[in-house]
């Protein structure tokens, strides 16, 4: 069985990039403390996104029947793939939220 639960490598790399970029943006605005909190939030989303697929993978043999041609198995596989993509996008969603907070507060004078 091959699913896209294997998105961990790219998801973690892009999540670390998002955390670094939001931290740098906070430093550039002169709000290092808020930038650090934002980076920690994004890293928390990366950890959540990295742990959740492992929990899904533990239940995959129970959810999927041995007959890969069954319609129920196809629907479950599609749902797991969609959930994997959404979880991989979670750190960028958190970073976007923090970006809006940093922009609203503006640079420190």
XYZ file of N, CA and C in Angstrom:
327
model
N 0.848 -1.167 0.000
C 0.000 0.000 0.000
C 0.895 1.232 0.000
N 0.657 2.104 -0.957
C 1.449 3.322 -1.063
C 0.521 4.522 -0.923
N 0.730 5.294 0.113
C -0.093 6.484 0.323
C 0.803 7.697 0.380
N 0.184 8.870 0.424
C 0.978 10.091 0.497
C 1.267 10.482 1.937
N 1.228 9.529 2.862
C 1.655 9.818 4.222
C 3.149 10.085 4.250
N 3.775 9.932 3.110
C 5.198 10.130 2.955
C 5.546 11.605 2.713
N 4.602 12.511 2.892
C 4.839 13.934 2.669
C 5.688 14.557 3.754
N 6.069 13.807 4.767
C 6.786 14.338 5.921
C 8.035 15.094 5.567
N 8.842 14.595 4.633
C 10.100 15.250 4.301
C 9.908 16.645 3.755
N 9.040 16.756 2.748
C 8.799 18.079 2.170
C 8.028 18.978 3.129
N 7.069 18.401 3.847
C 6.279 19.195 4.782
C 7.125 19.776 5.902
N 8.045 18.985 6.426
C 8.917 19.462 7.499
C 9.873 20.522 6.969
N 10.434 20.303 5.794
C 11.359 21.282 5.224
C 10.672 22.611 4.964
N 9.491 22.565 4.374
C 8.770 23.806 4.102
C 8.283 24.465 5.389
N 7.932 23.659 6.387
C 7.538 24.228 7.680
C 8.692 24.925 8.374
N 9.890 24.333 8.311
C 11.070 24.984 8.890
C 11.399 26.271 8.143
N 11.220 26.252 6.830
C 11.423 27.475 6.044
C 10.436 28.553 6.464
N 9.175 28.178 6.653
C 8.164 29.149 7.085
C 8.501 29.712 8.463
N 8.963 28.863 9.380
C 9.326 29.332 10.719
C 10.499 30.305 10.649
N 11.495 29.976 9.848
C 12.647 30.869 9.713
C 12.269 32.199 9.082
N 11.424 32.168 8.066
C 11.032 33.406 7.393
C 10.186 34.302 8.289
N 9.274 33.721 9.055
C 8.449 34.545 9.937
C 9.283 35.120 11.071
N 10.281 34.368 11.540
C 11.178 34.888 12.570
C 12.009 36.047 12.010
N 12.545 35.884 10.799
C 13.328 36.960 10.179
C 12.488 38.204 9.940
N 11.240 38.015 9.558
C 10.365 39.165 9.356
C 10.109 39.898 10.672
N 9.939 39.150 11.757
C 9.766 39.780 13.061
C 11.015 40.543 13.488
N 12.201 39.986 13.226
C 13.457 40.681 13.549
C 13.589 41.941 12.699
N 13.228 41.833 11.423
C 13.328 42.986 10.511
C 12.422 44.126 10.964
N 11.256 43.794 11.534
C 10.349 44.819 12.040
C 10.767 45.342 13.407
N 11.775 44.720 14.015
C 12.195 45.133 15.344
C 11.367 44.490 16.436
N 10.643 43.455 16.113
C 9.801 42.730 17.067
C 10.291 41.297 17.192
N 11.511 41.174 17.706
C 12.145 39.860 17.808
C 11.347 38.918 18.697
N 10.803 39.413 19.796
C 10.044 38.555 20.710
C 8.788 38.007 20.041
N 8.062 38.853 19.319
C 6.869 38.385 18.617
C 7.250 37.447 17.473
N 8.339 37.740 16.776
C 8.823 36.862 15.715
C 9.213 35.495 16.250
N 9.813 35.464 17.444
C 10.198 34.189 18.048
C 8.972 33.383 18.443
N 7.961 34.056 19.019
C 6.720 33.357 19.363
C 6.037 32.816 18.107
N 6.089 33.609 17.020
C 5.503 33.162 15.756
C 6.232 31.930 15.236
N 7.560 31.950 15.291
C 8.342 30.800 14.825
C 8.047 29.567 15.671
N 7.865 29.741 16.970
C 7.529 28.606 17.831
C 6.150 28.043 17.478
N 5.210 28.911 17.152
C 3.888 28.440 16.730
C 3.950 27.640 15.448
N 4.760 28.106 14.500
C 4.908 27.387 13.240
C 5.612 26.052 13.476
N 6.627 26.040 14.335
C 7.314 24.787 14.640
C 6.388 23.802 15.354
N 5.497 24.317 16.180
C 4.491 23.452 16.811
C 3.568 22.822 15.776
N 3.202 23.603 14.762
C 2.381 23.053 13.681
C 3.152 22.015 12.876
N 4.470 22.216 12.725
C 5.309 21.229 12.027
C 5.335 19.928 12.820
N 5.482 20.029 14.124
C 5.504 18.821 14.966
C 4.153 18.112 14.895
N 3.069 18.866 14.992
C 1.737 18.275 14.895
C 1.553 17.616 13.530
N 1.994 18.285 12.479
C 1.881 17.722 11.140
C 2.776 16.522 10.924
N 3.847 16.411 11.677
C 4.720 15.258 11.554
C 4.258 14.062 12.362
N 3.544 14.311 13.454
C 3.095 13.226 14.333
C 1.758 12.656 13.866
N 0.876 13.496 13.373
C -0.456 13.047 12.981
C -0.440 11.974 11.891
N 0.377 12.100 10.830
C 0.400 11.016 9.838
C 0.873 9.680 10.405
N 1.741 9.701 11.405
C 2.165 8.444 12.012
C 1.015 7.759 12.740
N 0.149 8.546 13.378
C -1.018 7.951 14.015
C -1.967 7.363 12.971
N -2.136 8.076 11.851
C -2.979 7.548 10.781
C -2.384 6.270 10.191
N -1.077 6.226 10.079
C -0.429 5.051 9.517
C -0.591 3.828 10.420
N -0.742 4.032 11.717
C -0.938 2.906 12.634
C -2.288 2.228 12.400
N -3.276 3.029 11.997
C -4.610 2.486 11.775
C -4.872 2.129 10.325
N -3.935 2.379 9.427
C -4.137 2.128 8.005
C -4.444 0.664 7.701
N -3.753 -0.313 8.292
C -4.104 -1.714 7.972
C -5.521 -2.080 8.402
N -6.015 -1.453 9.459
C -7.366 -1.746 9.917
C -8.392 -1.099 8.991
N -8.088 0.121 8.520
C -9.041 0.847 7.690
C -9.143 0.294 6.274
N -8.029 -0.140 5.727
C -8.017 -0.576 4.339
C -8.128 -2.089 4.265
N -9.005 -2.547 3.406
C -9.147 -3.992 3.246
C -8.002 -4.529 2.400
N -7.842 -5.836 2.390
C -6.773 -6.437 1.600
C -7.070 -6.340 0.106
N -8.333 -6.147 -0.249
C -8.702 -5.987 -1.657
C -8.654 -4.510 -1.996
N -7.610 -4.102 -2.697
C -7.425 -2.678 -2.988
C -8.391 -2.179 -4.043
N -9.174 -3.060 -4.627
C -10.117 -2.646 -5.660
C -11.478 -2.290 -5.092
N -11.683 -2.462 -3.811
C -12.997 -2.160 -3.249
C -13.209 -0.655 -3.195
N -14.442 -0.253 -3.352
C -14.788 1.169 -3.397
C -14.554 1.849 -2.054
N -14.825 1.155 -0.970
C -14.594 1.724 0.360
C -13.114 1.993 0.579
N -12.275 1.075 0.166
C -10.834 1.254 0.305
C -10.352 2.443 -0.517
N -10.909 2.613 -1.696
C -10.543 3.749 -2.550
C -10.932 5.079 -1.904
N -12.122 5.145 -1.341
C -12.559 6.376 -0.673
C -11.701 6.684 0.555
N -11.378 5.678 1.341
C -10.542 5.894 2.518
C -9.136 6.341 2.128
N -8.587 5.748 1.082
C -7.270 6.141 0.606
C -7.274 7.590 0.129
N -8.325 7.995 -0.562
C -8.454 9.382 -1.017
C -8.570 10.329 0.175
N -9.336 9.955 1.183
C -9.483 10.807 2.365
C -8.157 10.961 3.103
N -7.376 9.881 3.208
C -6.077 9.958 3.878
C -5.119 10.835 3.083
N -5.160 10.754 1.770
C -4.297 11.600 0.938
C -4.655 13.076 1.088
N -5.930 13.385 1.094
C -6.368 14.774 1.265
C -5.974 15.286 2.649
N -6.155 14.479 3.672
C -5.769 14.882 5.031
C -4.269 15.107 5.126
N -3.469 14.290 4.446
C -2.021 14.483 4.454
C -1.604 15.797 3.835
N -2.246 16.191 2.755
C -1.928 17.469 2.112
C -2.349 18.630 3.006
N -3.514 18.527 3.634
C -3.974 19.600 4.525
C -3.065 19.760 5.736
N -2.596 18.652 6.283
C -1.696 18.721 7.433
C -0.356 19.318 7.024
N 0.113 19.023 5.803
C 1.366 19.601 5.325
C 1.241 21.110 5.122
N 0.035 21.605 4.860
C -0.193 23.040 4.659
C -0.363 23.794 5.972
N -0.596 23.098 7.059
C -0.877 23.723 8.356
C 0.194 24.709 8.822
N 1.506 24.412 8.730
C 2.495 25.403 9.168
C 2.434 26.717 8.398
N 2.127 26.652 7.108
C 2.017 27.884 6.324
C 0.785 28.675 6.722
N -0.272 28.010 7.116
C -1.467 28.699 7.598
C -1.170 29.431 8.900
N -0.447 28.775 9.795
C -0.063 29.409 11.062
C 0.878 30.586 10.798
N 1.838 30.410 9.880
C 2.766 31.498 9.552
C 2.030 32.687 8.944
N 1.043 32.418 8.103
C 0.254 33.509 7.524
C -0.520 34.277 8.570
N -1.042 33.583 9.563
C -1.747 34.243 10.655
C -0.793 35.148 11.446
N 0.407 34.636 11.760
C 1.377 35.443 12.487
C 1.875 36.614 11.633
N 1.966 36.407 10.332
C 2.378 37.496 9.440
C 1.385 38.654 9.530
N 0.113 38.325 9.557
C -0.909 39.362 9.681
C -0.799 40.075 11.030
N -0.503 39.351 12.096
C -0.333 39.971 13.417
C 0.868 40.911 13.411
N 1.977 40.468 12.831
C 3.176 41.314 12.778
C 2.951 42.538 11.911
N 2.247 42.382 10.800
C 1.971 43.527 9.929
C 1.056 44.530 10.611
N 0.077 44.022 11.349
C -0.881 44.911 12.020
C -0.198 45.731 13.102
N 0.728 45.105 13.855
C 1.435 45.810 14.915
C 2.438 46.808 14.347
N 2.994 46.533 13.178
C 3.922 47.450 12.521
C 5.292 47.437 13.152
N 6.215 48.187 12.531
C 7.580 48.217 13.069
C 7.645 48.948 14.410
N 8.589 48.551 15.220
C 8.814 49.184 16.514
C 9.666 50.427 16.285
N 9.240 51.519 16.830
C 9.996 52.774 16.658
C 10.743 53.162 17.899
